[in-house]
PDB file of C-alpha atoms in Angstrom:
ATOM      1  CA  MET A1092      -2.383  14.157  24.888  1.00  0.00           C
ATOM      2  CA  LEU A1093      -0.310  11.378  26.450  1.00  0.00           C
ATOM      3  CA  HIS A1094      -1.754   9.516  29.412  1.00  0.00           C
ATOM      4  CA  GLY A1095      -0.208   6.882  31.651  1.00  0.00           C
ATOM      5  CA  ASN A1096       3.157   5.190  31.916  1.00  0.00           C
ATOM      6  CA  LEU A1097       2.536   2.924  28.930  1.00  0.00           C
ATOM      7  CA  TYR A1098       2.821   5.970  26.693  1.00  0.00           C
ATOM      8  CA  ILE A1099       5.361   7.964  28.670  1.00  0.00           C
ATOM      9  CA  GLU A1100       7.931   5.316  29.614  1.00  0.00           C
ATOM     10  CA  PRO A1101       8.973   4.240  26.086  1.00  0.00           C
ATOM     11  CA  LEU A1102       8.932   7.844  24.885  1.00  0.00           C
ATOM     12  CA  LEU A1103      11.172   8.929  27.764  1.00  0.00           C
ATOM     13  CA  LYS A1104      13.511   6.008  27.177  1.00  0.00           C
ATOM     14  CA  PHE A1105      13.719   6.717  23.462  1.00  0.00           C
ATOM     15  CA  LEU A1106      14.509  10.402  24.062  1.00  0.00           C
ATOM     16  CA  GLU A1107      17.066   9.478  26.729  1.00  0.00           C
ATOM     17  CA  ILE A1108      18.954   7.201  24.335  1.00  0.00           C
ATOM     18  CA  VAL A1109      18.869   9.473  21.282  1.00  0.00           C
ATOM     19  CA  SER A1110      19.771  12.629  23.253  1.00  0.00           C
ATOM     20  CA  ARG A1111      22.376  11.393  25.719  1.00  0.00           C
ATOM     21  CA  GLY A1112      22.709   7.614  25.483  1.00  0.00           C
ATOM     22  CA  ASN A1113      26.066   5.879  25.240  1.00  0.00           C
ATOM     23  CA  ARG A1114      27.245   3.952  22.201  1.00  0.00           C
ATOM     24  CA  THR A1115      26.082   0.582  23.552  1.00  0.00           C
ATOM     25  CA  ASP A1116      22.556   1.842  24.212  1.00  0.00           C
ATOM     26  CA  ARG A1117      22.379   3.442  20.784  1.00  0.00           C
ATOM     27  CA  GLN A1118      23.458   0.225  19.081  1.00  0.00           C
ATOM     28  CA  ALA A1119      20.911  -1.773  21.075  1.00  0.00           C
ATOM     29  CA  LEU A1120      18.176   0.620  19.957  1.00  0.00           C
ATOM     30  CA  SER A1121      19.223   0.678  16.304  1.00  0.00           C
ATOM     31  CA  LEU A1122      19.296  -3.137  16.184  1.00  0.00           C
ATOM     32  CA  ILE A1123      16.266  -3.547  18.489  1.00  0.00           C
ATOM     33  CA  ASP A1124      18.222  -6.266  20.255  1.00  0.00           C
ATOM     34  CA  GLN A1125      17.107  -8.305  23.269  1.00  0.00           C
ATOM     35  CA  SER A1126      17.767  -5.546  25.782  1.00  0.00           C
ATOM     36  CA  ALA A1127      15.562  -3.078  23.876  1.00  0.00           C
ATOM     37  CA  GLN A1128      12.752  -5.421  22.813  1.00  0.00           C
ATOM     38  CA  PRO A1129      10.798  -5.751  26.111  1.00  0.00           C
ATOM     39  CA  LEU A1130      10.311  -2.018  26.571  1.00  0.00           C
ATOM     40  CA  PHE A1131       9.202  -1.235  23.040  1.00  0.00           C
ATOM     41  CA  SER A1132       7.209  -4.404  22.300  1.00  0.00           C
ATOM     42  CA  GLY A1133       5.425  -4.071  25.648  1.00  0.00           C
ATOM     43  CA  ALA A1134       4.277  -0.591  24.723  1.00  0.00           C
ATOM     44  CA  PHE A1135       3.014  -1.617  21.280  1.00  0.00           C
ATOM     45  CA  ASP A1136      -0.728  -1.453  21.954  1.00  0.00           C
ATOM     46  CA  ALA A1137      -0.470   1.820  23.826  1.00  0.00           C
ATOM     47  CA  VAL A1138       1.652   3.750  21.359  1.00  0.00           C
ATOM     48  CA  THR A1139      -0.178   2.442  18.278  1.00  0.00           C
ATOM     49  CA  THR A1140      -3.492   3.415  19.845  1.00  0.00           C
ATOM     50  CA  MET A1141      -2.147   6.928  20.169  1.00  0.00           C
ATOM     51  CA  ALA A1142      -0.672   7.070  16.660  1.00  0.00           C
ATOM     52  CA  TYR A1143      -3.292   5.128  14.689  1.00  0.00           C
ATOM     53  CA  GLY A1144      -6.379   4.928  16.872  1.00  0.00           C
ATOM     54  CA  SER A1145      -6.027   1.164  17.262  1.00  0.00           C
ATOM     55  CA  PRO A1146      -3.142  -1.324  17.382  1.00  0.00           C
ATOM     56  CA  ASN A1147      -5.041  -3.697  15.080  1.00  0.00           C
ATOM     57  CA  SER A1148      -4.236  -1.742  11.929  1.00  0.00           C
ATOM     58  CA  LEU A1149      -0.478  -1.768  12.450  1.00  0.00           C
ATOM     59  CA  LYS A1150      -0.556  -5.406  13.590  1.00  0.00           C
ATOM     60  CA  ALA A1151      -2.355  -6.336  10.374  1.00  0.00           C
ATOM     61  CA  HIS A1152       0.231  -4.507   8.241  1.00  0.00           C
ATOM     62  CA  ALA A1153       3.094  -6.146  10.122  1.00  0.00           C
ATOM     63  CA  SER A1154       1.495  -9.583   9.724  1.00  0.00           C
ATOM     64  CA  LEU A1155       0.843  -9.075   6.016  1.00  0.00           C
ATOM     65  CA  THR A1156       4.426  -7.988   5.449  1.00  0.00           C
ATOM     66  CA  GLY A1157       5.583 -11.099   7.325  1.00  0.00           C
ATOM     67  CA  ILE A1158       3.320 -13.346   5.245  1.00  0.00           C
ATOM     68  CA  VAL A1159       4.805 -11.967   2.017  1.00  0.00           C
ATOM     69  CA  ARG A1160       8.289 -12.671   3.390  1.00  0.00           C
ATOM     70  CA  ILE A1161       7.224 -16.239   4.188  1.00  0.00           C
ATOM     71  CA  LEU A1162       5.951 -16.584   0.619  1.00  0.00           C
ATOM     72  CA  TRP A1163       9.373 -15.623  -0.745  1.00  0.00           C
ATOM     73  CA  SER A1164      10.997 -18.160   1.555  1.00  0.00           C
ATOM     74  CA  LEU A1165       8.748 -20.846   0.060  1.00  0.00           C
ATOM     75  CA  ALA A1166       9.636 -20.001  -3.554  1.00  0.00           C
ATOM     76  CA  PRO A1167      12.320 -22.442  -4.813  1.00  0.00           C
ATOM     77  CA  ILE A1168      15.165 -21.518  -7.157  1.00  0.00           C
ATOM     78  CA  GLU A1169      13.792 -23.973  -9.742  1.00  0.00           C
ATOM     79  CA  LEU A1170      11.033 -21.466 -10.548  1.00  0.00           C
ATOM     80  CA  PHE A1171      13.696 -19.439 -12.322  1.00  0.00           C
ATOM     81  CA  THR A1172      16.192 -22.053 -13.465  1.00  0.00           C
ATOM     82  CA  GLN A1173      14.154 -24.967 -14.852  1.00  0.00           C
ATOM     83  CA  PRO A1174      12.940 -24.721 -18.471  1.00  0.00           C
ATOM     84  CA  ALA A1175       9.515 -26.175 -17.601  1.00  0.00           C
ATOM     85  CA  PRO A1176       8.995 -26.379 -13.821  1.00  0.00           C
ATOM     86  CA  ASN A1177       6.332 -28.623 -12.308  1.00  0.00           C
ATOM     87  CA  PHE A1178       4.526 -26.048 -10.170  1.00  0.00           C
ATOM     88  CA  LYS A1179       2.447 -28.524  -8.177  1.00  0.00           C
ATOM     89  CA  TYR A1180       5.516 -30.600  -7.340  1.00  0.00           C
ATOM     90  CA  LEU A1181       7.498 -27.534  -6.281  1.00  0.00           C
ATOM     91  CA  ALA A1182       4.613 -26.280  -4.145  1.00  0.00           C
ATOM     92  CA  GLU A1183       4.183 -29.662  -2.482  1.00  0.00           C
ATOM     93  CA  ARG A1184       7.906 -29.915  -1.788  1.00  0.00           C
ATOM     94  CA  SER A1185       8.010 -26.405  -0.285  1.00  0.00           C
ATOM     95  CA  VAL A1186       5.056 -27.168   1.991  1.00  0.00           C
ATOM     96  CA  ASN A1187       6.690 -30.405   3.144  1.00  0.00           C
ATOM     97  CA  GLU A1188      10.034 -28.700   3.809  1.00  0.00           C
ATOM     98  CA  HIS A1189       8.881 -25.525   5.508  1.00  0.00           C
ATOM     99  CA  LEU A1190       5.382 -25.940   6.946  1.00  0.00           C
ATOM    100  CA  SER A1191       3.708 -28.215   9.449  1.00  0.00           C
ATOM    101  CA  PHE A1192       0.227 -28.577   8.057  1.00  0.00           C
ATOM    102  CA  GLY A1193      -2.759 -30.862   8.577  1.00  0.00           C
ATOM    103  CA  ALA A1194      -6.260 -30.078   7.358  1.00  0.00           C
ATOM    104  CA  GLY A1195      -6.354 -27.909   4.234  1.00  0.00           C
ATOM    105  CA  ARG A1196      -2.936 -29.025   3.040  1.00  0.00           C
ATOM    106  CA  GLU A1197      -4.118 -30.013  -0.448  1.00  0.00           C
ATOM    107  CA  GLN A1198      -5.790 -26.635  -1.007  1.00  0.00           C
ATOM    108  CA  LEU A1199      -2.665 -24.888   0.236  1.00  0.00           C
ATOM    109  CA  VAL A1200      -0.583 -26.762  -2.334  1.00  0.00           C
ATOM    110  CA  ARG A1201      -3.028 -25.851  -5.127  1.00  0.00           C
ATOM    111  CA  ASP A1202      -3.077 -22.172  -4.187  1.00  0.00           C
ATOM    112  CA  LEU A1203       0.688 -22.024  -3.769  1.00  0.00           C
ATOM    113  CA  SER A1204       1.223 -23.655  -7.156  1.00  0.00           C
ATOM    114  CA  VAL A1205      -0.963 -20.924  -8.735  1.00  0.00           C
ATOM    115  CA  VAL A1206       1.194 -18.234  -7.110  1.00  0.00           C
ATOM    116  CA  PHE A1207       4.383 -20.017  -8.193  1.00  0.00           C
ATOM    117  CA  LYS A1208       3.099 -20.089 -11.762  1.00  0.00           C
ATOM    118  CA  ARG A1209       2.422 -16.327 -11.633  1.00  0.00           C
ATOM    119  CA  ILE A1210       5.889 -15.618 -10.250  1.00  0.00           C
ATOM    120  CA  ARG A1211       7.420 -17.659 -13.059  1.00  0.00           C
ATOM    121  CA  LYS A1212       5.301 -15.921 -15.708  1.00  0.00           C
ATOM    122  CA  PHE A1213       6.193 -12.492 -14.357  1.00  0.00           C
ATOM    123  CA  TYR A1214       9.872 -13.454 -14.326  1.00  0.00           C
ATOM    124  CA  ARG A1215       9.738 -14.616 -17.949  1.00  0.00           C
ATOM    125  CA  TYR A1216       7.421 -12.065 -19.546  1.00  0.00           C
ATOM    126  CA  GLY A1217       6.859  -9.154 -17.166  1.00  0.00           C
ATOM    127  CA  ARG A1218       3.464  -7.437 -16.917  1.00  0.00           C
ATOM    128  CA  ASP A1219       0.782  -8.270 -19.470  1.00  0.00           C
ATOM    129  CA  THR A1220      -1.354  -5.185 -18.866  1.00  0.00           C
ATOM    130  CA  THR A1221       0.213  -1.808 -18.240  1.00  0.00           C
ATOM    131  CA  SER A1222      -2.390   0.884 -18.993  1.00  0.00           C
ATOM    132  CA  PHE A1223      -6.133   1.463 -19.009  1.00  0.00           C
ATOM    133  CA  ASN A1224      -7.697   0.703 -22.376  1.00  0.00           C
ATOM    134  CA  PRO A1225     -11.257   2.092 -22.741  1.00  0.00           C
ATOM    135  CA  GLY A1226     -11.675  -0.088 -25.825  1.00  0.00           C
ATOM    136  CA  ASP A1227     -11.358  -3.224 -23.669  1.00  0.00           C
ATOM    137  CA  VAL A1228     -14.873  -4.196 -22.542  1.00  0.00           C
ATOM    138  CA  LYS A1229     -13.633  -5.897 -19.365  1.00  0.00           C
ATOM    139  CA  GLN A1230     -11.628  -2.857 -18.293  1.00  0.00           C
ATOM    140  CA  LEU A1231     -14.482  -0.493 -19.136  1.00  0.00           C
ATOM    141  CA  ASN A1232     -16.841  -2.627 -17.039  1.00  0.00           C
ATOM    142  CA  ILE A1233     -14.479  -2.184 -14.073  1.00  0.00           C
ATOM    143  CA  LEU A1234     -14.704   1.586 -14.488  1.00  0.00           C
ATOM    144  CA  HIS A1235     -18.511   1.423 -14.716  1.00  0.00           C
ATOM    145  CA  SER A1236     -18.627  -0.662 -11.524  1.00  0.00           C
ATOM    146  CA  GLN A1237     -16.687   2.135  -9.814  1.00  0.00           C
ATOM    147  CA  SER A1238     -19.231   4.730 -10.982  1.00  0.00           C
ATOM    148  CA  TRP A1239     -16.539   6.318 -13.161  1.00  0.00           C
ATOM    149  CA  ARG A1240     -14.493   7.257 -10.090  1.00  0.00           C
ATOM    150  CA  CYS A1241     -11.015   6.417  -8.873  1.00  0.00           C
ATOM    151  CA  ALA A1242     -11.291   3.314  -6.679  1.00  0.00           C
ATOM    152  CA  LEU A1243      -9.246   4.996  -3.924  1.00  0.00           C
ATOM    153  CA  CYS A1244      -9.785   8.756  -3.756  1.00  0.00           C
ATOM    154  CA  LEU A1245     -13.144   8.579  -5.603  1.00  0.00           C
ATOM    155  CA  PHE A1246     -12.159  11.380  -7.962  1.00  0.00           C
ATOM    156  CA  PRO A1247     -14.841  11.633 -10.728  1.00  0.00           C
ATOM    157  CA  PHE A1248     -13.299  10.947 -14.140  1.00  0.00           C
ATOM    158  CA  GLU A1249     -14.335  12.880 -17.225  1.00  0.00           C
ATOM    159  CA  GLU A1250     -16.453  10.707 -19.511  1.00  0.00           C
ATOM    160  CA  ASP A1251     -14.395  11.962 -22.446  1.00  0.00           C
ATOM    161  CA  LEU A1252     -11.268  10.012 -21.557  1.00  0.00           C
ATOM    162  CA  ASP A1253      -9.381  11.445 -24.542  1.00  0.00           C
ATOM    163  CA  ARG A1254      -9.024  14.669 -22.546  1.00  0.00           C
ATOM    164  CA  TYR A1255      -6.436  12.982 -20.344  1.00  0.00           C
ATOM    165  CA  ALA A1256      -4.066  12.460 -23.259  1.00  0.00           C
ATOM    166  CA  ALA A1257      -2.533  15.867 -22.454  1.00  0.00           C
ATOM    167  CA  GLU A1258      -1.289  14.497 -19.127  1.00  0.00           C
ATOM    168  CA  GLU A1259       1.289  12.500 -21.077  1.00  0.00           C
ATOM    169  CA  GLU A1260       2.957  15.864 -21.670  1.00  0.00           C
ATOM    170  CA  GLY A1261       2.758  16.815 -17.984  1.00  0.00           C
ATOM    171  CA  VAL A1262      -0.406  18.914 -18.239  1.00  0.00           C
ATOM    172  CA  VAL A1263      -2.750  18.298 -15.295  1.00  0.00           C
ATOM    173  CA  ILE A1264      -6.374  17.730 -16.334  1.00  0.00           C
ATOM    174  CA  ASP A1265      -8.430  18.538 -13.232  1.00  0.00           C
ATOM    175  CA  ARG A1266     -11.275  21.063 -13.271  1.00  0.00           C
ATOM    176  CA  HIS A1267     -11.726  20.758  -9.489  1.00  0.00           C
ATOM    177  CA  GLY A1268      -9.357  23.188  -7.781  1.00  0.00           C
ATOM    178  CA  ALA A1269      -7.775  22.803  -4.351  1.00  0.00           C
ATOM    179  CA  GLN A1270      -9.769  23.918  -1.319  1.00  0.00           C
ATOM    180  CA  ILE A1271      -8.584  26.153   1.519  1.00  0.00           C
ATOM    181  CA  GLY A1272      -6.304  24.159   3.806  1.00  0.00           C
ATOM    182  CA  GLU A1273      -6.126  21.162   1.469  1.00  0.00           C
ATOM    183  CA  VAL A1274      -2.761  19.387   1.218  1.00  0.00           C
ATOM    184  CA  THR A1275      -1.930  18.578  -2.409  1.00  0.00           C
ATOM    185  CA  LEU A1276       0.924  17.259  -4.496  1.00  0.00           C
ATOM    186  CA  ASP A1277       2.893  19.680  -6.637  1.00  0.00           C
ATOM    187  CA  ALA A1278       0.998  18.136  -9.565  1.00  0.00           C
ATOM    188  CA  THR A1279      -1.939  15.754  -9.088  1.00  0.00           C
ATOM    189  CA  TYR A1280      -2.529  13.782 -12.285  1.00  0.00           C
ATOM    190  CA  ARG A1281      -5.986  12.354 -12.874  1.00  0.00           C
ATOM    191  CA  ARG A1282      -5.647  10.118 -15.925  1.00  0.00           C
ATOM    192  CA  PRO A1283      -7.347   6.753 -15.244  1.00  0.00           C
ATOM    193  CA  GLU A1284      -4.901   3.853 -15.024  1.00  0.00           C
ATOM    194  CA  LEU A1285      -5.460   0.137 -14.667  1.00  0.00           C
ATOM    195  CA  ASP A1286      -4.040  -1.107 -11.376  1.00  0.00           C
ATOM    196  CA  HIS A1287      -3.479  -4.595  -9.989  1.00  0.00           C
ATOM    197  CA  ILE A1288      -5.157  -4.716  -6.566  1.00  0.00           C
ATOM    198  CA  ILE A1289      -2.686  -7.325  -5.305  1.00  0.00           C
ATOM    199  CA  PRO A1290       0.725  -6.844  -6.948  1.00  0.00           C
ATOM    200  CA  HIS A1291       0.698  -8.496 -10.376  1.00  0.00           C
ATOM    201  CA  LEU A1292       3.661 -10.662  -9.390  1.00  0.00           C
ATOM    202  CA  ILE A1293       1.554 -12.770  -7.005  1.00  0.00           C
ATOM    203  CA  GLY A1294      -2.041 -11.633  -7.663  1.00  0.00           C
ATOM    204  CA  GLY A1295      -2.095 -12.261 -11.406  1.00  0.00           C
ATOM    205  CA  ASP A1296      -3.492 -10.277 -14.317  1.00  0.00           C
ATOM    206  CA  ASP A1297      -7.258 -10.731 -14.696  1.00  0.00           C
ATOM    207  CA  PRO A1298     -10.427  -8.707 -13.943  1.00  0.00           C
ATOM    208  CA  GLU A1299     -10.677 -10.083 -10.399  1.00  0.00           C
ATOM    209  CA  ASN A1300      -7.363  -8.373  -9.666  1.00  0.00           C
ATOM    210  CA  TRP A1301      -8.075  -5.109 -11.512  1.00  0.00           C
ATOM    211  CA  GLN A1302      -9.225  -1.693 -10.400  1.00  0.00           C
ATOM    212  CA  VAL A1303      -9.010   1.750 -11.984  1.00  0.00           C
ATOM    213  CA  LEU A1304      -7.065   4.448 -10.132  1.00  0.00           C
ATOM    214  CA  CYS A1305      -6.206   8.004 -11.049  1.00  0.00           C
ATOM    215  CA  LYS A1306      -2.550   8.339 -11.992  1.00  0.00           C
ATOM    216  CA  SER A1307      -1.564  10.006  -8.692  1.00  0.00           C
ATOM    217  CA  CYS A1308      -3.133   7.209  -6.613  1.00  0.00           C
ATOM    218  CA  ASN A1309      -1.435   4.592  -8.769  1.00  0.00           C
ATOM    219  CA  MET A1310       1.924   6.359  -8.429  1.00  0.00           C
ATOM    220  CA  GLY A1311       1.450   6.485  -4.663  1.00  0.00           C
ATOM    221  CA  LYS A1312       0.664   2.805  -4.470  1.00  0.00           C
ATOM    222  CA  SER A1313       3.858   2.009  -6.380  1.00  0.00           C
ATOM    223  CA  ASP A1314       5.803   4.160  -3.922  1.00  0.00           C
ATOM    224  CA  VAL A1315       4.699   2.004  -0.982  1.00  0.00           C
ATOM    225  CA  ILE A1316       5.688  -1.406  -2.312  1.00  0.00           C
ATOM    226  CA  GLY A1317       2.438  -2.332  -3.949  1.00  0.00           C
ATOM    227  CA  GLY A1318       0.412  -1.056  -1.024  1.00  0.00           C
ATOM    228  CA  LEU A1319       1.268  -4.019   1.184  1.00  0.00           C
ATOM    229  CA  SER A1320       3.329  -2.193   3.798  1.00  0.00           C
ATOM    230  CA  ARG A1321       2.315   1.448   3.720  1.00  0.00           C
ATOM    231  CA  HIS A1322       2.795   2.093   7.453  1.00  0.00           C
ATOM    232  CA  PHE A1323       6.393   0.919   7.434  1.00  0.00           C
ATOM    233  CA  SER A1324       7.313   2.786   4.247  1.00  0.00           C
ATOM    234  CA  GLN A1325       5.904   6.089   5.514  1.00  0.00           C
ATOM    235  CA  VAL A1326       7.633   6.411   8.888  1.00  0.00           C
ATOM    236  CA  SER A1327       9.348   9.814   8.850  1.00  0.00           C
ATOM    237  CA  LEU A1328      13.019   9.281   9.649  1.00  0.00           C
ATOM    238  CA  ARG A1329      14.432  12.154   7.584  1.00  0.00           C
ATOM    239  CA  VAL A1330      13.805  15.860   8.055  1.00  0.00           C
ATOM    240  CA  GLY A1331      12.541  16.139   4.481  1.00  0.00           C
ATOM    241  CA  ASP A1332       9.836  13.548   5.205  1.00  0.00           C
ATOM    242  CA  LEU A1333       8.290  15.868   7.785  1.00  0.00           C
ATOM    243  CA  TYR A1334       7.532  18.777   5.495  1.00  0.00           C
ATOM    244  CA  SER A1335       7.265  17.181   2.052  1.00  0.00           C
ATOM    245  CA  PHE A1336       4.065  15.652   0.675  1.00  0.00           C
ATOM    246  CA  THR A1337       4.676  12.699  -1.635  1.00  0.00           C
ATOM    247  CA  ALA A1338       2.469  10.427  -3.709  1.00  0.00           C
ATOM    248  CA  GLY A1339       3.285   7.552  -1.350  1.00  0.00           C
ATOM    249  CA  LYS A1340       2.313   9.582   1.702  1.00  0.00           C
ATOM    250  CA  ARG A1341      -0.919  10.646  -0.035  1.00  0.00           C
ATOM    251  CA  PHE A1342      -1.750   7.009  -0.796  1.00  0.00           C
ATOM    252  CA  SER A1343      -1.117   5.922   2.800  1.00  0.00           C
ATOM    253  CA  VAL A1344      -3.427   8.588   4.224  1.00  0.00           C
ATOM    254  CA  LEU A1345      -6.200   7.829   1.710  1.00  0.00           C
ATOM    255  CA  VAL A1346      -6.082   4.087   2.398  1.00  0.00           C
ATOM    256  CA  GLU A1347      -6.036   4.507   6.175  1.00  0.00           C
ATOM    257  CA  ASN A1348      -9.262   6.513   6.041  1.00  0.00           C
ATOM    258  CA  ARG A1349     -10.927   4.539   3.240  1.00  0.00           C
ATOM    259  CA  ASN A1350     -13.232   2.227   5.193  1.00  0.00           C
ATOM    260  CA  TYR A1351     -16.308   2.625   3.039  1.00  0.00           C
ATOM    261  CA  LYS A1352     -17.684   1.924  -0.403  1.00  0.00           C
ATOM    262  CA  TYR A1353     -19.196   4.481  -2.699  1.00  0.00           C
ATOM    263  CA  PRO A1354     -21.349   6.912  -0.697  1.00  0.00           C
ATOM    264  CA  ASN A1355     -23.762   9.353  -2.313  1.00  0.00           C
ATOM    265  CA  LEU A1356     -21.379  12.041  -3.493  1.00  0.00           C
ATOM    266  CA  SER A1357     -22.023  15.223  -5.423  1.00  0.00           C
ATOM    267  CA  GLU A1358     -20.407  15.481  -8.840  1.00  0.00           C
ATOM    268  CA  GLY A1359     -17.328  17.330  -7.609  1.00  0.00           C
ATOM    269  CA  GLU A1360     -16.960  15.584  -4.247  1.00  0.00           C
ATOM    270  CA  TYR A1361     -14.121  13.178  -3.518  1.00  0.00           C
ATOM    271  CA  LEU A1362     -11.493  12.463  -0.862  1.00  0.00           C
ATOM    272  CA  ARG A1363      -9.150  15.360  -0.184  1.00  0.00           C
ATOM    273  CA  ILE A1364      -6.361  15.526   2.393  1.00  0.00           C
ATOM    274  CA  PHE A1365      -6.027  18.031   5.233  1.00  0.00           C
ATOM    275  CA  LYS A1366      -3.872  18.470   8.314  1.00  0.00           C
ATOM    276  CA  LYS A1367      -5.437  17.462  11.623  1.00  0.00           C
ATOM    277  CA  ASN A1368      -3.397  20.143  13.350  1.00  0.00           C
ATOM    278  CA  PRO A1369      -2.864  23.081  10.968  1.00  0.00           C
ATOM    279  CA  ASN A1370       0.323  23.985  12.838  1.00  0.00           C
ATOM    280  CA  GLY A1371       1.713  20.455  12.676  1.00  0.00           C
ATOM    281  CA  LEU A1372       4.059  18.805  10.192  1.00  0.00           C
ATOM    282  CA  LEU A1373       3.254  16.706   7.134  1.00  0.00           C
ATOM    283  CA  ASN A1374       3.836  13.337   8.804  1.00  0.00           C
ATOM    284  CA  VAL A1375       1.102  10.797   8.038  1.00  0.00           C
ATOM    285  CA  GLU A1376      -0.120  10.834  11.648  1.00  0.00           C
ATOM    286  CA  ASN A1377      -1.098  14.503  11.224  1.00  0.00           C
ATOM    287  CA  LEU A1378      -2.980  13.990   7.945  1.00  0.00           C
ATOM    288  CA  ILE A1379      -6.553  12.892   7.321  1.00  0.00           C
ATOM    289  CA  SER A1380      -8.730  12.492   4.241  1.00  0.00           C
ATOM    290  CA  LYS A1381     -12.237  13.978   4.064  1.00  0.00           C
ATOM    291  CA  PHE A1382     -15.027  14.127   1.511  1.00  0.00           C
ATOM    292  CA  ARG A1383     -15.121  17.670   0.173  1.00  0.00           C
TER     293      ARG A1383
END
């Protein structure tokens, strides 16, 4: 339920513009120009508390998205054009040109040069690791550390991983059926896949940046730009978004409710998705994940 003018005023203004506003007002809203900014930015904490329970989550996503954009602004063209770029020099030059920095500057340059090197490597060679290999001891150790469960939805993998080979042909391997009221994809694939926690492009390809996800979780993460801006990618602006359930939407809901490590779960228990309001739509705000 909505309480107070902080909630009501921006909602009323939004409905006024979209239902009967003139062309100028509509353009101001679509561009979020200076005339529209005070009303909607001033209501940020209130409306995000209603939609997400706290404004901190959305602020964090917005900040992280902004940080990634800053990173791209720091990357120089020489990363892609020089035959053998000097990464430390390029990082130092970018810091000098774009950032005002005191203490910690040297560490910033070192870390940025590592990221620049990864961007260059990705540009030249693409991804080194693309699938889970149970014969790789390092990858298998990751799976053991996750108790043989998906790192996100905690689905329990079969120990006989060869069983998942059939999923290559589109056959779902999942002996745990859907529960009453559960929201599911048309086909939820469970084959374990090696995922880069931070997108490979900037996070690198080594065990510190690996986790094992079921195929559906990994597909969902890819749908939301590497998982770095899930709120912004899942805003429902088309009618189809309100009644369709996608892998990206599934990922967003799982992550938003995944504030815990591995609890004591029964063999068939993992995170499943349900509607908060059974009569509501399939927008992410009306979905929640529960252990069942």
